[in-house]
Coordinates of C-alpha atoms in Angstrom, one line a residue:
M323 CA 0.2 -0.1 -0.5
E324 CA 1.2 2.9 -0.7
P325 CA 2.5 5.6 1.9
F326 CA -0.3 8.6 3.0
T327 CA 0.8 11.9 4.6
P328 CA -1.8 13.1 7.0
V329 CA -1.5 16.4 9.1
L330 CA -1.0 15.3 12.5
P331 CA -0.1 18.0 14.8
T332 CA 2.5 17.6 17.6
K333 CA 3.6 18.2 21.0
I334 CA 5.1 22.2 21.6
Y335 CA 8.8 20.7 22.6
N336 CA 11.0 23.1 24.2
D337 CA 13.9 23.1 21.7
S338 CA 15.1 25.8 19.3
N339 CA 14.3 24.1 15.8
V340 CA 10.9 23.5 16.8
P341 CA 8.9 26.2 16.9
P342 CA 5.7 26.6 18.9
G343 CA 2.5 25.9 17.2
T344 CA 4.1 24.5 14.4
F345 CA 2.6 20.8 12.8
S346 CA 5.1 18.2 11.4
V347 CA 3.9 15.9 8.9
L348 CA 4.2 12.3 9.4
N349 CA 5.4 9.0 6.9
L350 CA 2.5 6.5 8.1
P351 CA 3.3 3.3 6.1
N352 CA 2.5 0.5 8.0
A353 CA -1.4 -0.2 6.7
N354 CA -1.8 -1.9 9.9
I355 CA -2.4 0.8 11.9
S356 CA -4.8 3.1 10.6
L357 CA -4.9 7.1 11.1
A358 CA -8.4 6.7 13.6
Q359 CA -7.0 4.5 16.2
I360 CA -3.4 7.0 16.2
E361 CA -5.9 10.0 16.6
V362 CA -7.9 8.0 19.3
A363 CA -5.1 7.4 21.6
M364 CA -3.9 11.1 21.2
M365 CA -7.7 12.0 22.3
L366 CA -8.2 10.0 25.1
E367 CA -4.3 11.1 26.5
T368 CA -3.2 7.0 26.5
Y369 CA 0.1 9.0 26.6
H370 CA 1.5 11.5 25.7
Y371 CA 3.0 14.0 22.9
D372 CA 6.4 13.3 23.1
T373 CA 5.6 9.4 23.8
L374 CA 4.1 9.6 20.2
F375 CA 6.8 11.0 18.4
D376 CA 9.8 12.5 18.9
Y377 CA 11.2 15.6 17.9
H378 CA 11.2 14.8 14.2
G379 CA 7.9 14.5 14.1
K380 CA 8.4 10.9 13.5
L381 CA 5.5 8.0 14.8
S382 CA 7.1 5.6 17.1
N383 CA 6.3 2.3 19.5
L384 CA 3.3 2.1 16.4
Q385 CA 3.6 -1.6 17.6
H386 CA 2.9 -0.9 21.5
L387 CA 0.2 1.6 20.5
K388 CA -1.6 -0.9 18.7
Q389 CA -1.6 -4.2 20.5
E390 CA -2.3 -2.4 23.6
V391 CA -4.1 1.0 23.5
I392 CA -6.4 0.8 20.4
Q393 CA -8.5 -2.1 20.1
E394 CA -11.5 -2.9 17.7
D395 CA -14.9 -5.2 18.9
A396 CA -16.3 -7.1 17.0
E397 CA -18.1 -5.0 14.6
G398 CA -14.7 -3.0 13.6
S399 CA -15.9 0.1 16.2
L400 CA -13.8 2.1 17.7
Q401 CA -16.5 3.5 20.2
T402 CA -16.2 0.5 23.0
V403 CA -12.9 1.7 24.1
V404 CA -13.6 5.6 23.6
D405 CA -15.9 4.3 26.3
E406 CA -14.0 2.5 27.6
F407 CA -11.4 5.5 28.4
S408 CA -13.7 7.4 29.2
H409 CA -14.7 6.0 32.1
R410 CA -11.6 5.4 33.7
T411 CA -11.0 9.2 33.3
K412 CA -14.0 10.1 35.3
R413 CA -13.4 6.9 38.1
R414 CA -9.9 8.3 38.9
R415 CA -11.0 11.7 38.9
L416 CA -13.5 10.6 42.5
M417 CA -10.2 8.6 43.5
G418 CA -8.7 11.3 43.5
R419 CA -10.2 12.8 45.5
S420 CA -9.4 13.0 49.7
G421 CA -10.4 13.5 52.4
N422 CA -9.1 14.6 56.2
I423 CA -6.9 17.8 54.1
R424 CA -7.1 21.4 54.9
L425 CA -8.3 23.3 52.0
G426 CA -9.3 27.2 51.3
M427 CA -12.9 27.0 52.1
M428 CA -12.3 30.7 51.8
R429 CA -12.1 31.6 48.2
H430 CA -10.7 34.4 46.0
L431 CA -10.1 33.8 42.7
F432 CA -9.3 36.1 39.8
V433 CA -11.3 34.9 36.2
V434 CA -8.9 36.1 33.5
V435 CA -10.7 36.1 29.8
D436 CA -8.9 36.0 26.3
M437 CA -10.6 37.9 24.3
S438 CA -7.9 38.4 21.7
R439 CA -8.1 37.2 17.9
A440 CA -7.4 33.7 18.6
M441 CA -10.8 33.7 20.3
E442 CA -13.1 34.0 17.1
E443 CA -11.4 30.7 15.7
A444 CA -14.6 28.4 15.3
D445 CA -13.0 25.2 15.7
L446 CA -14.9 25.5 19.1
K447 CA -18.5 25.9 17.9
P448 CA -19.7 28.4 17.2
S449 CA -16.5 30.4 18.3
R450 CA -14.3 29.6 21.0
L451 CA -15.0 32.8 23.4
A452 CA -18.6 32.4 22.6
C453 CA -18.3 28.5 24.3
S454 CA -15.6 29.6 26.9
V455 CA -18.9 32.0 28.0
K456 CA -21.6 29.8 28.2
L457 CA -19.5 27.2 29.6
L458 CA -18.1 30.3 31.9
E459 CA -22.3 31.2 33.7
N460 CA -22.4 27.4 34.5
F461 CA -19.0 26.9 36.0
I462 CA -19.4 30.7 38.1
T463 CA -23.5 29.4 39.1
E464 CA -22.2 25.8 39.9
Y465 CA -19.5 27.7 42.0
F466 CA -21.8 29.2 44.0
D467 CA -23.3 26.8 45.1
Q468 CA -20.4 24.0 45.8
N469 CA -18.5 27.9 47.5
P470 CA -21.0 29.3 49.0
I471 CA -18.4 32.3 51.5
S472 CA -16.4 32.5 48.2
Q473 CA -15.5 34.8 45.4
I474 CA -15.3 35.6 42.2
G475 CA -14.6 38.4 39.6
L476 CA -13.2 39.4 36.0
I477 CA -10.1 40.1 33.5
V478 CA -10.4 40.6 30.3
T479 CA -7.1 40.6 28.1
K480 CA -6.7 42.0 24.9
N481 CA -5.4 44.8 22.3
K482 CA -1.9 43.6 25.0
R483 CA -3.7 45.5 27.8
A484 CA -5.7 43.5 31.0
E485 CA -9.3 45.0 31.9
K486 CA -11.1 45.1 35.7
L487 CA -14.9 44.1 34.4
T488 CA -15.8 42.8 37.8
E489 CA -14.5 43.1 41.3
L490 CA -14.0 40.4 43.9
S491 CA -17.8 39.6 44.5
G492 CA -20.5 37.0 46.0
N493 CA -23.2 37.5 44.2
P494 CA -23.3 35.4 40.7
Q495 CA -25.8 37.6 38.3
L496 CA -23.8 40.3 38.4
H497 CA -20.2 38.6 37.6
I498 CA -22.4 36.6 34.4
S499 CA -24.4 39.3 32.8
T500 CA -21.0 41.9 32.9
L501 CA -19.1 38.4 30.5
Q502 CA -22.5 38.7 28.3
K503 CA -22.3 42.1 28.2
A504 CA -18.7 41.5 27.4
A505 CA -19.1 38.9 25.0
S506 CA -20.8 41.2 22.7
K507 CA -17.5 43.1 21.8
Q508 CA -15.6 42.2 18.9
C509 CA -12.3 40.0 19.8
Q510 CA -9.0 42.4 19.3
G511 CA -5.7 42.1 18.9
E512 CA -3.2 39.8 20.8
P513 CA -3.3 38.9 25.0
S514 CA -1.0 40.1 27.5
L515 CA -0.7 37.6 31.1
Q516 CA 1.7 39.4 32.4
N517 CA -1.0 42.6 32.8
A518 CA -3.9 40.3 34.0
M519 CA -1.8 38.9 36.2
D520 CA -1.0 41.6 37.2
T521 CA -4.3 43.6 37.2
A522 CA -5.4 40.1 39.9
V523 CA -2.2 40.9 41.9
Q524 CA -4.0 44.8 42.8
S525 CA -6.7 43.2 44.2
L526 CA -6.0 39.8 46.1
R527 CA -2.3 40.7 47.9
H528 CA -4.7 43.3 50.0
M529 CA -7.1 39.4 50.9
P530 CA -6.6 38.4 54.2
G531 CA -3.5 35.9 55.1
H532 CA -6.3 32.9 56.1
A533 CA -8.2 33.3 53.2
S534 CA -7.2 31.0 49.4
R535 CA -5.5 33.0 46.6
E536 CA -6.6 32.2 43.0
I537 CA -6.5 32.4 39.1
L538 CA -7.6 30.6 36.5
I539 CA -7.2 31.9 33.6
L540 CA -8.6 31.0 29.9
F541 CA -6.4 30.9 27.2
G542 CA -6.7 30.8 23.3
S543 CA -3.7 31.9 21.7
L544 CA 0.7 30.3 21.4
T545 CA 1.4 33.6 22.8
S546 CA 1.9 36.7 25.0
C547 CA 2.9 40.1 24.7
D548 CA 3.8 41.1 28.0
P549 CA 5.1 44.7 28.9
G550 CA 8.3 43.2 30.7
D551 CA 9.8 40.8 32.0
I552 CA 6.7 38.1 33.1
L553 CA 9.2 35.3 35.3
E554 CA 9.5 38.5 37.7
T555 CA 5.1 39.0 37.9
V556 CA 6.1 35.1 38.2
Q557 CA 7.8 35.3 41.1
T558 CA 5.1 38.3 43.0
L559 CA 2.5 35.7 42.8
Q560 CA 5.1 32.7 44.3
Q561 CA 5.3 35.6 47.3
Q562 CA 1.7 36.8 47.3
N563 CA 0.4 32.9 47.9
I564 CA -1.4 33.4 44.6
R565 CA -1.9 30.0 42.2
C566 CA -2.3 30.0 39.7
S567 CA -3.8 28.1 37.2
I568 CA -4.4 28.3 33.0
I569 CA -7.7 26.0 29.9
G570 CA -6.1 26.5 27.5
L571 CA -8.0 26.7 24.3
A572 CA -5.3 25.6 21.2
A573 CA -1.9 24.4 22.1
E574 CA 0.6 23.8 25.6
V575 CA 2.6 26.9 25.7
R576 CA 5.9 27.0 28.1
I577 CA 5.7 29.5 29.6
C578 CA 2.2 29.0 30.9
K579 CA 3.1 26.2 32.5
T580 CA 6.6 27.6 33.8
L581 CA 3.8 29.3 35.1
C582 CA 1.8 27.0 36.6
S583 CA 4.5 24.7 37.6
E584 CA 6.0 27.5 40.3
T585 CA 2.5 28.8 41.8
Q586 CA 1.5 25.3 42.4
G587 CA -1.5 25.3 39.7
S588 CA -2.6 23.2 37.2
Y589 CA -3.0 23.6 33.6
G590 CA -4.4 21.2 30.4
V591 CA -5.0 21.6 27.2
I592 CA -7.8 21.0 26.0
L593 CA -9.7 18.5 23.4
D594 CA -13.4 19.1 22.8
E595 CA -15.7 21.1 24.8
R596 CA -16.8 18.5 26.2
H597 CA -13.4 17.7 27.8
Y598 CA -13.5 21.7 28.5
R599 CA -16.2 22.0 30.9
E600 CA -14.3 18.8 32.6
L601 CA -11.0 21.1 33.3
L602 CA -13.5 23.5 34.2
M603 CA -15.1 22.3 36.5
Q604 CA -12.5 20.8 38.8
H605 CA -11.6 23.6 39.6
V606 CA -15.3 24.5 41.5
T607 CA -13.5 22.1 44.0
P608 CA -11.3 23.9 46.6
P609 CA -7.7 23.5 46.9
V610 CA -5.4 22.5 49.4
A611 CA -3.9 24.8 50.9
K612 CA -0.7 25.7 51.3
A613 CA 1.7 24.7 54.0
D614 CA 2.6 28.0 54.8
T615 CA -1.5 29.3 55.3
E616 CA -2.4 31.6 58.0
A617 CA -5.5 30.1 60.5
A618 CA -8.2 32.8 62.2
L619 CA -10.6 32.7 63.1
I620 CA -13.6 35.5 61.4
R621 CA -16.6 35.9 62.5
M622 CA -19.8 35.8 60.9
G623 CA -23.4 36.8 60.7
F624 CA -26.7 35.1 60.4
P625 CA -28.7 37.9 60.0
Q626 CA -33.0 36.9 59.5
H627 CA -34.8 37.3 56.1
L628 CA -37.9 40.8 57.8
S629 CA -40.3 43.0 56.9
S630 CA -38.3 47.5 57.6
G631 CA -41.7 48.3 57.2
P632 CA -41.0 51.3 54.8
P633 CA -39.7 50.6 50.8
S634 CA -35.5 51.5 51.4
L635 CA -32.5 51.0 49.2
C636 CA -30.3 47.9 49.9
M637 CA -27.0 48.6 50.2
C638 CA -26.1 46.3 47.3
H639 CA -28.1 48.4 45.1
L640 CA -26.8 51.5 46.7
D641 CA -24.9 52.7 43.8
S642 CA -26.8 51.7 40.9
G643 CA -28.9 54.4 41.1
G644 CA -33.1 54.3 39.9
V645 CA -35.7 51.9 42.4
K646 CA -34.1 48.0 41.5
G647 CA -33.3 48.2 45.0
L648 CA -36.1 49.6 46.6
S649 CA -37.8 47.0 48.7
T650 CA -40.0 46.3 52.4
S651 CA -37.8 42.9 53.4
G652 CA -34.3 42.4 53.4
Y653 CA -31.6 40.7 55.4
F654 CA -30.3 43.1 58.2
C655 CA -26.3 42.9 59.1
P656 CA -26.4 42.0 63.6
Q657 CA -24.3 44.4 64.2
C658 CA -25.2 46.9 62.3
K659 CA -28.4 46.9 60.1
S660 CA -27.7 48.1 57.2
K661 CA -29.5 45.8 54.7
Y662 CA -29.1 43.4 51.8
C663 CA -30.6 41.6 49.9
D664 CA -29.4 38.1 49.1
L665 CA -26.6 36.1 51.6
P666 CA -24.0 35.6 51.3
V667 CA -22.1 38.7 51.6
E668 CA -20.1 41.1 52.9
C669 CA -21.6 44.0 54.8
K670 CA -19.7 47.1 53.4
V671 CA -20.3 49.3 56.5
C672 CA -19.1 47.1 59.2
G673 CA -17.4 43.9 57.1
L674 CA -19.1 41.9 58.9
T675 CA -19.7 38.1 56.6
L676 CA -23.0 37.5 56.8
V677 CA -24.2 34.0 55.2
S678 CA -26.9 31.2 56.8
A679 CA -26.3 28.1 58.0
P680 CA -27.1 25.6 54.9
H681 CA -24.1 28.3 53.0
L682 CA -21.6 27.2 55.9
A683 CA -22.5 23.7 55.2
R684 CA -22.3 23.5 51.9
S685 CA -18.7 24.5 52.2
Y686 CA -18.3 22.0 55.5
Q687 CA -19.2 19.0 53.3
H688 CA -15.6 19.1 50.9
L689 CA -13.5 18.8 55.0
F690 CA -15.6 15.5 54.8
P691 CA -16.4 14.1 51.1
L692 CA -18.2 10.8 51.2
T693 CA -16.7 7.6 51.2
Q694 CA -15.8 6.7 47.2
F695 CA -18.6 3.8 46.0
T696 CA -16.8 0.4 44.9
E697 CA -16.6 -0.3 41.0
T698 CA -17.9 -3.6 41.5
D699 CA -19.1 -6.7 38.6
L700 CA -22.8 -7.2 38.8
S701 CA -22.0 -11.2 38.3
T702 CA -20.7 -11.3 41.6
I703 CA -22.8 -9.6 43.5
E704 CA -25.1 -12.2 45.7
D705 CA -29.0 -10.7 46.8
G706 CA -30.2 -12.9 49.3
H707 CA -29.2 -16.7 48.8
S708 CA -29.5 -16.7 45.5
I709 CA -26.7 -15.4 43.4
R710 CA -28.5 -13.1 40.3
P711 CA -27.0 -9.3 40.4
Q712 CA -29.3 -6.4 40.7
N713 CA -30.5 -4.8 37.7
H714 CA -31.1 -1.3 37.8
C715 CA -29.6 1.3 40.2
F716 CA -31.3 2.6 43.1
A717 CA -30.7 6.1 43.1
C718 CA -32.5 6.7 38.8
Q719 CA -33.7 3.6 38.6
V720 CA -32.5 2.4 35.0
V721 CA -31.3 -0.8 34.2
F722 CA -27.2 -1.5 33.6
T723 CA -27.1 -2.0 30.7
E724 CA -23.1 -1.8 31.1
Q725 CA -21.3 -5.1 33.1
M726 CA -20.1 -2.5 36.2
A727 CA -21.2 -1.1 38.9
Y728 CA -20.9 0.9 41.8
S729 CA -21.6 -0.1 45.7
C730 CA -22.1 2.2 49.2
S731 CA -19.5 1.0 51.3
Q732 CA -22.0 1.4 53.9
C733 CA -25.8 0.8 52.9
G734 CA -24.6 -1.6 49.2
Q735 CA -26.9 0.0 46.8
L736 CA -26.4 0.0 44.1
F737 CA -25.6 2.9 41.7
C738 CA -24.9 4.0 37.6
M739 CA -21.8 5.5 36.7
D740 CA -23.6 8.9 36.0
C741 CA -25.4 8.9 39.9
D742 CA -21.9 8.1 41.1
I743 CA -20.4 11.2 39.4
F744 CA -22.9 13.2 40.4
I745 CA -23.2 12.3 44.0
H746 CA -19.9 12.8 44.4
D747 CA -20.2 16.1 42.8
S748 CA -23.3 17.9 43.4
L749 CA -25.2 16.0 46.2
H750 CA -23.2 14.4 48.5
S751 CA -25.4 11.8 50.7
C752 CA -25.6 8.3 49.7
P753 CA -29.2 8.3 49.0
G754 CA -29.4 5.0 50.0
C755 CA -28.0 5.6 53.6
T756 CA -30.6 8.8 53.8
A757 CA -33.2 5.8 52.9
S758 CA -32.4 3.4 55.0
P759 CA -33.4 4.2 58.7
Q760 CA -29.7 2.6 59.8
G761 CA -27.5 4.6 57.5
E762 CA -28.4 7.6 59.1
G763 CA -25.2 9.6 60.1

């Protein structure tokens, strides 16, 4: 068979002979290795690119790849192996969580959105920016649901500059509406990582030492136009105990990898929209606190929702003008009696953190996560005196279509993969234990 020359992206190597963002042409004369098999192996991140390609862009370890990585099913489809690797990835994410560790529960996070010309690319539909905004809206909602006593701020970078859209606050609707308004503008020029980080540092450096300081950058470009030495900014982040993480939308960039590793953040490059969402949602869970993070007792107020009689403006809408914040009821600070529409919030008058009991409960669950379910082969489950599999998920009641299920070590009930992930990501309590009298606690 005649050799063919497909074009596949290679990893950006730290080598002067391989410029960043280059693509290599691969000669694959071996007809036994299909292009689809190689693409699936790369898509699933079974191997890092540097084990698939050498520095000259030639494919290596083909026989190992063929025998151990990609196995077609009886119908000649690769969907089975795709599902298997997806299954393993989800399980690794769940099993990687552990309890009895110190977490940064009060988080102050700046999200930096690249709005350079690179975000107009249509590899994500309808564009990188539109896809990022849609996922970021869901992220903000989930972030405040899982971290109700935390805050977020938004920064955009384009035209070699950075602009702060919103200050750190706990109002998700404010961030979402501001983000949508900014996304309606045109993407321009090049981004500046240094300017974006400097803008975030100006606010984060004033946050208390017991709080987690974080920066998350959604980076679509392969370049950054900076006014100075970006490594000096990296040192500033280290000195201020600021953790920086980046999600790349194009390819791996060396300075991004260096930035994340030096600040103990995470760096990932997306494969598709679903992978993009998974990488983004990994930042919902509070990060492990650094060893030198100081401990402190925090005063909090628990205001009641009361009626104030005549209509009055709340503190959160005092600067907005109009009558939007005019109401007869609200939450009143127990210390200074200032009125607010929603909780949680930091009182603008006395600085007291105002929360409700459910807010603390949702934050507390990260310190003592639900025990991981055990992967169980359905063919080996005993039900009474007969050996027969439980044929449906206890939570969603859907009949099992896969051989593996997941059982709670306390109540013994079986769950499907989707319910397992939902229970550990969002519900944080086992439905089987809650339903059984002996499972309480």
